[in-house]
Short mmCIF file of C-alpha atoms in Angstrom, two decimals:
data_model
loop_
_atom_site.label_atom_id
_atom_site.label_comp_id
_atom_site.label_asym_id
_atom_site.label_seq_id
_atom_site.Cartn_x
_atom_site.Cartn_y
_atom_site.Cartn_z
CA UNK A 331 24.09 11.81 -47.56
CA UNK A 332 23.14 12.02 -43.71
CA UNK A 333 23.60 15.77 -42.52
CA UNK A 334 24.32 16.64 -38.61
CA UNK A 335 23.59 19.51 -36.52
CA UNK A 336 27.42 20.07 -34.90
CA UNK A 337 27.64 21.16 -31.23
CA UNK A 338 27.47 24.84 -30.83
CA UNK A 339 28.17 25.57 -27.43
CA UNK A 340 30.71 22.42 -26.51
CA UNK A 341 33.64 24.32 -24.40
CA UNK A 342 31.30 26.97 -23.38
CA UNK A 343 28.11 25.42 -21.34
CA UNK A 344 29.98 22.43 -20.86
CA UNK A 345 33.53 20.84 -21.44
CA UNK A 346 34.59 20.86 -24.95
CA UNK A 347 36.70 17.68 -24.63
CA UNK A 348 35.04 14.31 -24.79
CA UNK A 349 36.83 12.70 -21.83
CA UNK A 350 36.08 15.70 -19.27
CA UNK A 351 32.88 15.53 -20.50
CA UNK A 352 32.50 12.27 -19.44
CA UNK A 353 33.66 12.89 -16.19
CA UNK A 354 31.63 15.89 -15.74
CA UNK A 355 28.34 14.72 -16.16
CA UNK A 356 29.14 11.08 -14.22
CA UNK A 357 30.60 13.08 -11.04
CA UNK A 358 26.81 15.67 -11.16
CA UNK A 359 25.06 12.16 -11.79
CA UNK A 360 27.12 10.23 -9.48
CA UNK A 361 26.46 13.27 -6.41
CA UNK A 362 22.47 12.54 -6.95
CA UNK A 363 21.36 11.52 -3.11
CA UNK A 364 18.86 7.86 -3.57
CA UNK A 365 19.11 8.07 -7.18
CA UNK A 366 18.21 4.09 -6.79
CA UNK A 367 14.45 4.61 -7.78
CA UNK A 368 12.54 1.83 -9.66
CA UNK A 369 9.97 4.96 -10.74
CA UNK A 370 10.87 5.97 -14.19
CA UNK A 371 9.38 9.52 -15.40
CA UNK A 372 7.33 9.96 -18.55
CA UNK A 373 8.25 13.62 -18.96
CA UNK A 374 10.50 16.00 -17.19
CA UNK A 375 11.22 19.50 -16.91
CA UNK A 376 15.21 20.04 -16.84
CA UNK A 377 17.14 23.58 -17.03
CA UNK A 378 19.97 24.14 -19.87
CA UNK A 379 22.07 26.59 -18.36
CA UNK A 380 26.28 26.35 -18.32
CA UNK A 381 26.67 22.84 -16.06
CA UNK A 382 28.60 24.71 -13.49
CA UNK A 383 25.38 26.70 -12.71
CA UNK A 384 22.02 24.03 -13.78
CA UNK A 385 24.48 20.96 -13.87
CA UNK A 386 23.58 19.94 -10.62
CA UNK A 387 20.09 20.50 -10.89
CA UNK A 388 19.76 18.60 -14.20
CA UNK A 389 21.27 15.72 -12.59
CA UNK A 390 18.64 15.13 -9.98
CA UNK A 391 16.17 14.78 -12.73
CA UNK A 392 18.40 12.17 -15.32
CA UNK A 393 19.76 10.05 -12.26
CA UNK A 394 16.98 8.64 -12.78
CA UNK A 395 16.31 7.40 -15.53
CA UNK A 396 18.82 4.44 -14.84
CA UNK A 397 16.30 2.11 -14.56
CA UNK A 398 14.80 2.44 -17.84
CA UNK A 399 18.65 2.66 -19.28
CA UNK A 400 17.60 0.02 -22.09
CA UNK A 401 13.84 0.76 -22.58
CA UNK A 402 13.65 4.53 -23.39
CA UNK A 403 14.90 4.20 -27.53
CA UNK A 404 12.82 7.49 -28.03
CA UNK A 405 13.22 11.30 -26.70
CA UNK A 406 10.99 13.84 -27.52
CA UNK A 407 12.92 16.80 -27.03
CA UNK A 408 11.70 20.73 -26.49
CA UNK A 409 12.74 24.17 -25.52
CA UNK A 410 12.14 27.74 -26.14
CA UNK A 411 14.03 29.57 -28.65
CA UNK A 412 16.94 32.10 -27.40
CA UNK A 413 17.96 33.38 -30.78
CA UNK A 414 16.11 33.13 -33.75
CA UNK A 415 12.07 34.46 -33.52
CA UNK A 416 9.49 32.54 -35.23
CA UNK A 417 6.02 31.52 -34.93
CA UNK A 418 5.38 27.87 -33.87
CA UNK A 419 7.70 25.65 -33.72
CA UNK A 420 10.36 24.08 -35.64
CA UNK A 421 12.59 20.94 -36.47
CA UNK A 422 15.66 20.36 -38.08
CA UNK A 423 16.43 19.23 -41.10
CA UNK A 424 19.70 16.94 -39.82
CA UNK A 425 20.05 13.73 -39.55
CA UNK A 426 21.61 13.92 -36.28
CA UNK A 427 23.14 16.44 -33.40
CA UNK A 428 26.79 15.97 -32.54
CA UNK A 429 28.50 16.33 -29.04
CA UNK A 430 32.00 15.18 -28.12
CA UNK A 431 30.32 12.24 -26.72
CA UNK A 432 29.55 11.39 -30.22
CA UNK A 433 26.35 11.32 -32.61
CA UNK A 434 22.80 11.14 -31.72
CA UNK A 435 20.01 10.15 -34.17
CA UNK A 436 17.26 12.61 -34.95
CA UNK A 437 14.33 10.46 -35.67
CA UNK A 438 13.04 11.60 -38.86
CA UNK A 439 9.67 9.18 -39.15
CA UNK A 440 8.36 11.28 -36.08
CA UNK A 441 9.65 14.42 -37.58
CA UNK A 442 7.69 13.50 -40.88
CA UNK A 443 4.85 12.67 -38.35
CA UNK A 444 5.00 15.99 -36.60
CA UNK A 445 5.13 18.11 -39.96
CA UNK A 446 1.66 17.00 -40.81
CA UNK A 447 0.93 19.50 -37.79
CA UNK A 448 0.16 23.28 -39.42
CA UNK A 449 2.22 25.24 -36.19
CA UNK A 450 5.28 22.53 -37.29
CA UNK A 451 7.76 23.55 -39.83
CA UNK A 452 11.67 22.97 -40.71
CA UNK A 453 14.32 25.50 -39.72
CA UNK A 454 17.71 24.68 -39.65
CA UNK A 455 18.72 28.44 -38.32
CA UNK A 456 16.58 27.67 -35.33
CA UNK A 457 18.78 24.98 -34.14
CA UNK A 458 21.88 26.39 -35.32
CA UNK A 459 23.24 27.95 -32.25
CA UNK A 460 20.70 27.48 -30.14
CA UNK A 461 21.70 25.68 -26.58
CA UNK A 462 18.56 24.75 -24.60
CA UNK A 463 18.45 21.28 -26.58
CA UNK A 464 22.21 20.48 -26.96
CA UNK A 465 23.05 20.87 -23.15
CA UNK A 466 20.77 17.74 -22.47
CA UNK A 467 22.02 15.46 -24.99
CA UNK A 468 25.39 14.59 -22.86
CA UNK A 469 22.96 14.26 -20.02
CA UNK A 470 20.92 11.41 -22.06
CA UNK A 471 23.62 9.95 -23.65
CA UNK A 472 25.08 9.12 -20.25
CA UNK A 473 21.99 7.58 -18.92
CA UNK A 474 20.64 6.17 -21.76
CA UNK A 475 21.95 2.90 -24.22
CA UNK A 476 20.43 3.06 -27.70
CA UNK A 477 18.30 6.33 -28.19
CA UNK A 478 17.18 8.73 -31.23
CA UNK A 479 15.72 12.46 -30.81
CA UNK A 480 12.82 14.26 -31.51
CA UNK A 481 14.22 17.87 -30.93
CA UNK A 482 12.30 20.87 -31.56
CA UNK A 483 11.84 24.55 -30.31
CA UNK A 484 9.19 26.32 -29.42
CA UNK A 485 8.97 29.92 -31.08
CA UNK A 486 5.57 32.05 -30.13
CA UNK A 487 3.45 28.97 -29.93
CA UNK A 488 -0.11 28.30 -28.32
CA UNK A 489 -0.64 25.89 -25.58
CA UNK A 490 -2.98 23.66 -27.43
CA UNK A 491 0.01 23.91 -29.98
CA UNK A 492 2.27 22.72 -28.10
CA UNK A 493 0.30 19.70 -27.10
CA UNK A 494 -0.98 18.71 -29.63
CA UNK A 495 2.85 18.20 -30.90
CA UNK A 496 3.81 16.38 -27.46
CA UNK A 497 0.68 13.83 -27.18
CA UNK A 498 1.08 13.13 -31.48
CA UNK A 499 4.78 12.03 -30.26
CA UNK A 500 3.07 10.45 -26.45
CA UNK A 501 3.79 6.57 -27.24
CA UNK A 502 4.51 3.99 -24.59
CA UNK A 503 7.39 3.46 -22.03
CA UNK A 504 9.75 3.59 -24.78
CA UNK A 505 9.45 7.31 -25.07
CA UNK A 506 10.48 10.08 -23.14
CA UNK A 507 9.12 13.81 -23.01
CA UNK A 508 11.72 15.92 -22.13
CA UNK A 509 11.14 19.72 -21.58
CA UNK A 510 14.21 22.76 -21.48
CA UNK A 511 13.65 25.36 -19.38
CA UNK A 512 15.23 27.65 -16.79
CA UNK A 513 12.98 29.45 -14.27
CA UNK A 514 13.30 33.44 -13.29
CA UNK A 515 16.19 35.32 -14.63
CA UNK A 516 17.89 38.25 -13.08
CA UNK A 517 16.66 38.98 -9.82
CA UNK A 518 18.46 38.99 -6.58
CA UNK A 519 18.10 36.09 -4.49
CA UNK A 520 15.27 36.74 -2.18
CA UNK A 521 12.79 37.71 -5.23
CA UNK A 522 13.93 34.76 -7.03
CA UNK A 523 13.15 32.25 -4.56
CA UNK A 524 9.68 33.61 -4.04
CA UNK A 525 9.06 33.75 -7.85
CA UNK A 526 10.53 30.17 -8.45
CA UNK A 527 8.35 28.58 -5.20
CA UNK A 528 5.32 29.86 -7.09
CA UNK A 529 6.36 28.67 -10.46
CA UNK A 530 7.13 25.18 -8.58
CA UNK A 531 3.48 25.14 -7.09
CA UNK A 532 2.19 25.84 -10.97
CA UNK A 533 4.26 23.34 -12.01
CA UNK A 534 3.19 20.99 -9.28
CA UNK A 535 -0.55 21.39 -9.60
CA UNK A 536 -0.94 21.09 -13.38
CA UNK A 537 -1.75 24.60 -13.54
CA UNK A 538 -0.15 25.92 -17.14
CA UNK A 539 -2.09 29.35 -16.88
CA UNK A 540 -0.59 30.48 -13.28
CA UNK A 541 3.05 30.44 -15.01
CA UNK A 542 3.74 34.35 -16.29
CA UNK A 543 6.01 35.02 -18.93
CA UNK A 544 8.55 36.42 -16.84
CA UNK A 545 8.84 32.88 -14.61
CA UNK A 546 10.58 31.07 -17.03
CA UNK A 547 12.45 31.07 -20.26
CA UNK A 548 10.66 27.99 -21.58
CA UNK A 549 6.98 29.18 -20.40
CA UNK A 550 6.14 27.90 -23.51
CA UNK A 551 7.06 24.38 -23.72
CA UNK A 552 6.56 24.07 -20.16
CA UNK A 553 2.45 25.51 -20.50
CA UNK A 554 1.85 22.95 -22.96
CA UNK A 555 3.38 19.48 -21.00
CA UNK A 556 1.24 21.03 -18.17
CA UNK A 557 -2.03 21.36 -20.31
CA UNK A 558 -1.21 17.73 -21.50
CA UNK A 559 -0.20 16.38 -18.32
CA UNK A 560 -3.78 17.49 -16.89
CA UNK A 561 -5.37 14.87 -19.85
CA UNK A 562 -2.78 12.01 -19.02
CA UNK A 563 -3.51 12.27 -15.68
CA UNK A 564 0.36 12.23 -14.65
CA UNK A 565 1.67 13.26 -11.26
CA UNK A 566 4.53 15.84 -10.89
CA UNK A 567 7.36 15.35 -8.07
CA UNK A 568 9.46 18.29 -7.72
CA UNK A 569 13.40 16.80 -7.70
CA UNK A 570 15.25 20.01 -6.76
CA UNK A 571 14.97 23.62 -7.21
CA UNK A 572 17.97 25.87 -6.71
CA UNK A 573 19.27 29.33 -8.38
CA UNK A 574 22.79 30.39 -9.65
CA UNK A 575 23.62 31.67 -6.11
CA UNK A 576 23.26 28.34 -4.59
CA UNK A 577 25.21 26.66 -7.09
CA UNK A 578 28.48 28.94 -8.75
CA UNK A 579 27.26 32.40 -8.93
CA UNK A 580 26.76 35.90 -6.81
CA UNK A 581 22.96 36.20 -4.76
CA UNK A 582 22.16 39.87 -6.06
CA UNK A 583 21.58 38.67 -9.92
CA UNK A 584 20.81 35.03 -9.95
CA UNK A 585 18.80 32.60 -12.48
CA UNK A 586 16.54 29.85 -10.84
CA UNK A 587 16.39 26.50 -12.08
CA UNK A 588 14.18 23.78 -11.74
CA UNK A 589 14.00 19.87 -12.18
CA UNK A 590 10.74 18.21 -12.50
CA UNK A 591 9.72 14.87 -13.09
CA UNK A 592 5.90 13.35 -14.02
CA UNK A 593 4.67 10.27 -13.96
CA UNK A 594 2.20 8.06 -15.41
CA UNK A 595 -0.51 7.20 -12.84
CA UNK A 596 -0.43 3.59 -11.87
CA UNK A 597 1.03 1.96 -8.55
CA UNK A 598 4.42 0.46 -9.30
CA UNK A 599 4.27 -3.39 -10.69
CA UNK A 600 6.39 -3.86 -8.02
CA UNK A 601 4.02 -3.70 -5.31
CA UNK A 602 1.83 -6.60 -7.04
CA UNK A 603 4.93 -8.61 -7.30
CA UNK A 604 6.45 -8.07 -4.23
CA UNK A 605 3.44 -7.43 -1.55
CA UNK A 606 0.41 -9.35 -3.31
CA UNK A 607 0.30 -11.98 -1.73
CA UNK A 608 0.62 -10.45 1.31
CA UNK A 609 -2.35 -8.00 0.55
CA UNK A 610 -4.50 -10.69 -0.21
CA UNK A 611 -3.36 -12.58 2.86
CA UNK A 612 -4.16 -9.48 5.15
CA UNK A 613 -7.86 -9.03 3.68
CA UNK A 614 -8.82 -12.44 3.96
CA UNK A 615 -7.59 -12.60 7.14
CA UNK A 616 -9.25 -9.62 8.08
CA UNK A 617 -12.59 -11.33 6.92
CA UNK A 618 -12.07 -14.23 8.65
CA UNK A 619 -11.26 -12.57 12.18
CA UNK A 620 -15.08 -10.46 11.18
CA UNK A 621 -16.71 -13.74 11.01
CA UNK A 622 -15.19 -14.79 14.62
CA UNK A 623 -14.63 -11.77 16.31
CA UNK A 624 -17.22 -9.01 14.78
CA UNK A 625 -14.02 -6.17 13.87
CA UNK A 626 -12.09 -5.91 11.29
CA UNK A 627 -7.81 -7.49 11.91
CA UNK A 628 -6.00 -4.96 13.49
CA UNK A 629 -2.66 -4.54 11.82
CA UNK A 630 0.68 -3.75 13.07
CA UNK A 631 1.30 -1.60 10.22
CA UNK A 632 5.27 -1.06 11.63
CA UNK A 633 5.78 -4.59 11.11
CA UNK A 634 5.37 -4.91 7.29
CA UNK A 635 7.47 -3.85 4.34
CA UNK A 636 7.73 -0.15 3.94
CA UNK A 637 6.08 0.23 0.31
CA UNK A 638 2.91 -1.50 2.86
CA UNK A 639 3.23 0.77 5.71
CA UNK A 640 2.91 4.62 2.94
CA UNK A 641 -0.14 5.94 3.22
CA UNK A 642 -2.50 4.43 0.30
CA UNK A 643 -6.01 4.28 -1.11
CA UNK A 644 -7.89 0.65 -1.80
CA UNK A 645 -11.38 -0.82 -2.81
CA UNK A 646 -11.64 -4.71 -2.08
CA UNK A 647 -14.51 -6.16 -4.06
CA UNK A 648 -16.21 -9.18 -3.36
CA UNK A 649 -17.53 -11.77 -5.91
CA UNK A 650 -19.74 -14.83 -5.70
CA UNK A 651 -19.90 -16.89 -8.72
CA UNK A 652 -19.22 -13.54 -10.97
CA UNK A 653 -21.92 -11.50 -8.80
CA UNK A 654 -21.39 -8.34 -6.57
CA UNK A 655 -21.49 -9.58 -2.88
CA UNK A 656 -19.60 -6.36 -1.55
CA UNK A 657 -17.23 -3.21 -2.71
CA UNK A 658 -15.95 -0.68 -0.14
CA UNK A 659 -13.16 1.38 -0.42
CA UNK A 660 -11.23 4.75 0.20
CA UNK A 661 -11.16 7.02 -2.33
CA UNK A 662 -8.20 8.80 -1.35
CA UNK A 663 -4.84 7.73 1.07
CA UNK A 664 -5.16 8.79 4.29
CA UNK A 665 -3.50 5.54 6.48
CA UNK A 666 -1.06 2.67 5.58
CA UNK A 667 -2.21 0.79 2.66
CA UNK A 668 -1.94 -1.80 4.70
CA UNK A 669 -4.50 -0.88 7.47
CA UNK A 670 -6.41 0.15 4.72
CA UNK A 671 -6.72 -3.48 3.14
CA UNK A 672 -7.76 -4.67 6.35
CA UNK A 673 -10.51 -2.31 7.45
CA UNK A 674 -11.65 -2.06 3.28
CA UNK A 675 -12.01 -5.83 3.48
CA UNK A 676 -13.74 -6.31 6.77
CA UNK A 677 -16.20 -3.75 5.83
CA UNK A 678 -17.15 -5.00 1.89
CA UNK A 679 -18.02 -7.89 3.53
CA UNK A 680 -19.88 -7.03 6.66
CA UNK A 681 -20.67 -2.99 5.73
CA UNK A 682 -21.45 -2.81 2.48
CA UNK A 683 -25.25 -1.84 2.90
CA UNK A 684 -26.93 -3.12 -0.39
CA UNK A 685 -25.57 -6.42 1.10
CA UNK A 686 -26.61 -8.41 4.34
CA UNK A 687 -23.05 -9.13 6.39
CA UNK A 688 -21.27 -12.41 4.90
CA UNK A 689 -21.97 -15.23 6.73
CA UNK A 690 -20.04 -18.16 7.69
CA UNK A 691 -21.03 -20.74 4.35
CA UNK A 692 -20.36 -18.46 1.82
CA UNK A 693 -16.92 -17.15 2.79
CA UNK A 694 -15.84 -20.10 0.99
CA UNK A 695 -17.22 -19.55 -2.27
CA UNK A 696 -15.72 -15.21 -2.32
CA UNK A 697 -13.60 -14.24 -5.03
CA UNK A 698 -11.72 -11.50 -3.95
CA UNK A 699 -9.94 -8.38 -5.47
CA UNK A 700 -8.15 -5.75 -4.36
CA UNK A 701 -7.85 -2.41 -6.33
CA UNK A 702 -4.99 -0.04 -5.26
CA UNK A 703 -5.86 3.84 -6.51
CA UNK A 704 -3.78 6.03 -7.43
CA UNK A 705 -4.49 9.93 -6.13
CA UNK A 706 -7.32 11.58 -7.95
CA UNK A 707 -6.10 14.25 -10.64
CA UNK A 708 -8.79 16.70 -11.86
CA UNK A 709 -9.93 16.26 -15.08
CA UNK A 710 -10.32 19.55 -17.09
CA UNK A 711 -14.01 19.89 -18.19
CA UNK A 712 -16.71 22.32 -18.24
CA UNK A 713 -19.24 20.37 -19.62
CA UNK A 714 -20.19 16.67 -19.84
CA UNK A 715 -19.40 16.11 -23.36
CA UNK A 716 -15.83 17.22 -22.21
CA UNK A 717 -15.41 14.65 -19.53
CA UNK A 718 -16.65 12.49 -22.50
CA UNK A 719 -13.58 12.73 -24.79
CA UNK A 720 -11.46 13.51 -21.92
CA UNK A 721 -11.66 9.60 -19.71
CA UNK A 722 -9.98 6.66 -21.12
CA UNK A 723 -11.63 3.79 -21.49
CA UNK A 724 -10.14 0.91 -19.54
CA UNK A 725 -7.61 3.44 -17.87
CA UNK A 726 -9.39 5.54 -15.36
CA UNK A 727 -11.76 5.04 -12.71
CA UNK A 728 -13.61 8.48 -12.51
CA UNK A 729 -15.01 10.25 -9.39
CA UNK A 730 -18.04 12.62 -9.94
CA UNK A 731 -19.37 14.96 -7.48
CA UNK A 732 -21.53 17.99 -7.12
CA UNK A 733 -22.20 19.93 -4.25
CA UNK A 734 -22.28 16.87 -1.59
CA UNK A 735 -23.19 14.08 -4.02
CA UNK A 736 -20.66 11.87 -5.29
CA UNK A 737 -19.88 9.04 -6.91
CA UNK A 738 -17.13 6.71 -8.18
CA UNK A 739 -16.59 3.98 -10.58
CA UNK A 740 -13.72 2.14 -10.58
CA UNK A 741 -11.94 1.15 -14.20
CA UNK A 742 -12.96 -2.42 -13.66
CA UNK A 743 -16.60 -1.14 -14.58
CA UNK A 744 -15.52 -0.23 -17.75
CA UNK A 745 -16.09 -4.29 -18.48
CA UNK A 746 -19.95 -3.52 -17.97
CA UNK A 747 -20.23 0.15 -19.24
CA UNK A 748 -17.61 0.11 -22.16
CA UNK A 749 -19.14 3.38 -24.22
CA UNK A 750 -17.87 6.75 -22.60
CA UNK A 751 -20.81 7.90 -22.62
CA UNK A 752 -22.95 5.48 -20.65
CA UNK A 753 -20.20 5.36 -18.23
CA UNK A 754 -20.75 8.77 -17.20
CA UNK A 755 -24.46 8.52 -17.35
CA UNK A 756 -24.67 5.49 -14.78
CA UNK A 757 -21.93 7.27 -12.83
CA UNK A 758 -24.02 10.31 -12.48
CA UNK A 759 -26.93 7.73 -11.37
CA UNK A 760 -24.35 6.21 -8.91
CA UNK A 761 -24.04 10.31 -7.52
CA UNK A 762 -27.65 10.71 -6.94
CA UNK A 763 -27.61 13.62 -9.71
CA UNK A 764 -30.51 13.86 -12.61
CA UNK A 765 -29.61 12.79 -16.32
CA UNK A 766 -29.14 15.55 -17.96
CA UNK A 767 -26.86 17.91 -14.64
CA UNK A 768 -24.10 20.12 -14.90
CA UNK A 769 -23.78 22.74 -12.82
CA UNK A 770 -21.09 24.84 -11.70
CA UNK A 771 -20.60 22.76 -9.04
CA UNK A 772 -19.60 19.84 -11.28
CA UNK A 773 -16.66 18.35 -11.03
CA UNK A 774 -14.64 15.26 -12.43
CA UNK A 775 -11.56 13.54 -10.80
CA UNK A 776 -9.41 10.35 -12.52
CA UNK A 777 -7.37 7.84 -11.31
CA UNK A 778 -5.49 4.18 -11.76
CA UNK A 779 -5.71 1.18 -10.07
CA UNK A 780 -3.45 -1.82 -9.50
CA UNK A 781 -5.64 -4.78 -9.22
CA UNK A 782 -4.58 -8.12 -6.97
#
């Protein structure tokens, strides 16, 4: 017989009745300002206080989500424990929590996955009464269609303990990582705004080991997304931060809460499906003007779509019959993508120097690609067997540099280098460094790329 985990704190964090409920969390998601965002997160960081206090906070993270309303089936979710200590973490045994919105599945092939894990165990009193999962669930069962949960809390756990749970669970864009937390607790307004800012700047920078136990409730949880988020790559956009005082509460005792949402690097689909063609119309345009003119096109960057006229990153490679015959780009955003494309392309093919400048009877046999970067993201390494295990193969282009050599490879070379370790090798070559370097200087940088 299926067992459920009832709702504990229905009528106290938020309304007990299933139609006010309703209301409730449609009015916090409905007052989310340009909620309209085809960007869906891959983890977040959401607070579980009473919804008159963190309601509104919450709400700036699950607004949205709409766009993924259908594809997310899966949410993986964590938070500290508030009343029950143990060591490592722990599931329920229940085949599914209850609010007065109705029942939501606890999917119990990734619990049986996740109890292969040694810091993993079952314990029903953990969950019992304990909030910082059940506030969320009306939250996701608004936003979300057809869904099961992962939901676990974090006891006195390790870092590498609580990753290791998260990327076991990772999966594709059907899952979501979803992580409980409030921030600082107690203090009066002032010190809590200073204390949050710097947990936000942790938060933002990947940095799990800057966040004290003091900043927030679910350090924990919260340590452990970061560590993994480093790995993945993913980039964090703060959605609102705000403290009791701001929201339904006095200034001189105040708790600070925090939304967070991270995403998998990669420029939107969209912009191949919407603006490729243009892209590829501005570079070969810019090419062509080279050949008559000597300059790359000048673009009116104002005049083009908006997504075109953000600052972005690009490499434009040039092929003739499958062979190199130019690649210059910008590692990192610093102008309009689009005034990017147009210099990058008039520059792999008169600029690149391994090549002479293209003439006039071979522009017609150039195959050309554009790759679209995503920002760098350190990778965590201190050695170069680390930065072997730690790049994906086929994912990330990787950026080495040392002192003031560098070099980058692009993921398309992972067609020619396919073994980790070669890759790094040759991109070490590429950086003008010996074989066998690494020096304290080292350092190692991934990114994405769309490719048109």
């Amino acid at each position: 017989m299926a067992t459920v985990r009832p709702a504990a704190v229905a009528g106290y964090f938020y309304p007990g009745n299933a139609s006010e409920l309703d209301q409730t969390v449609k009015r916090l998601l409905a007052a989310v300002p340009g909620a309209a965002d085809d960007q869906v997160p891959k983890a977040m960081i959401a607070p579980h206080a009473g919804y008159v206090y963190s309601g509104p906070v919450a709400a700036t993270a699950y607004a949205r989500l709409a766009p993924a309303r259908e594809r997310i089936k899966r949410v993986v979710l964590m938070g500290p424990a508030h009343r029950v200590a143990f060591r490592g973490l722990a599931v329920p045994s229940a085949d599914a929590f209850v609010t007065p919105l109705g029942s939501v599945p606890v999917n119990r092939e990734a619990i049986a996955k996740l109890l292969t894990l040694p810091q993993v165990t079952v314990s029903d009193e953990a969950h019992a009464d304990e909030h910082s999962l059940e506030v969320h669930l009306p939250f996701l069962q608004a936003v979300l269609a057809d869904f099961s949960i992962v939901p676990f809390v974090a006891g006195a756990a390790g870092v590498e303990e609580v990753a290791q749970a998260l990327d076991l669970l990772w999966g594709g864009p059907e899952t979501l990582i979803v992580i409980s937390s409030d921030l600082s607790h107690y203090l009066d307004y002032r010190s809590a705004r200073r204390i949050d800012a710097a947990t936000t700047q942790a938060i933002e920078r990947l940095r799990p080991a800057d966040i004290g136990h003091d900043q927030a409730c679910g350090r924990i949880p919260i340590t452990g997304l970061l560590a993994l988020a480093q790995r993945h790559g993913l980039v964090c956009r703060t959605m609102d931060v705000r403290n009791s005082g701001d929201t339904a509460g006095t200034k001189d005792r105040v708790v600070g809460y925090g939304s967070y949402l991270f995403f998998e690097p990669g420029p939107s689909e969209r912009l191949r499906e919407r603006h490729g063609e243009t892209l590829l119309e501005v570079s070969k345009a810019s090419i062509t003007h080279g050949l008559r003119h000597g300059r790359a096109l000048s673009v009116p960057a104002q005049e083009f779509a908006a997504e075109l006229r953000e600052n972005g990153a690009c490499f434009i490679t040039l092929k003739i019959g499958g062979k190199l015959r130019g690649c210059v780009g910008s590692p990192q955003a610093w102008r309009p993508l689009i005034e990017d494309v147009a210099e990058n392309a008039f520059r792999a093919a008169f600029a690149d120097s391994r090549f002479k400048p293209l003439a006039h009877e071979e522009w017609p046999q150039v195959d050309l690609s554009i790759s679209v970067l995503t920002p760098p993201v350190p990778i965590p390494c201190t050695c170069e067997s680390e930065l072997v295990r730690a790049i994906r193969p086929n994912i990330d282009g990787v950026i080495l540099a040392d002192e003031q050599r560098r070099g980058l490879f692009l993921p398309a070379v992972w067609e020619a280098l396919p073994d980790p370790a070669e890759f790094v090798r040759q991109l070490k070559r590429k950086a003008g460094l010996p074989p066998d370097h690494w020096g304290p200087n080292t350092r190692a940088f991934r990114f994405t790329a769309l490719s048109i």
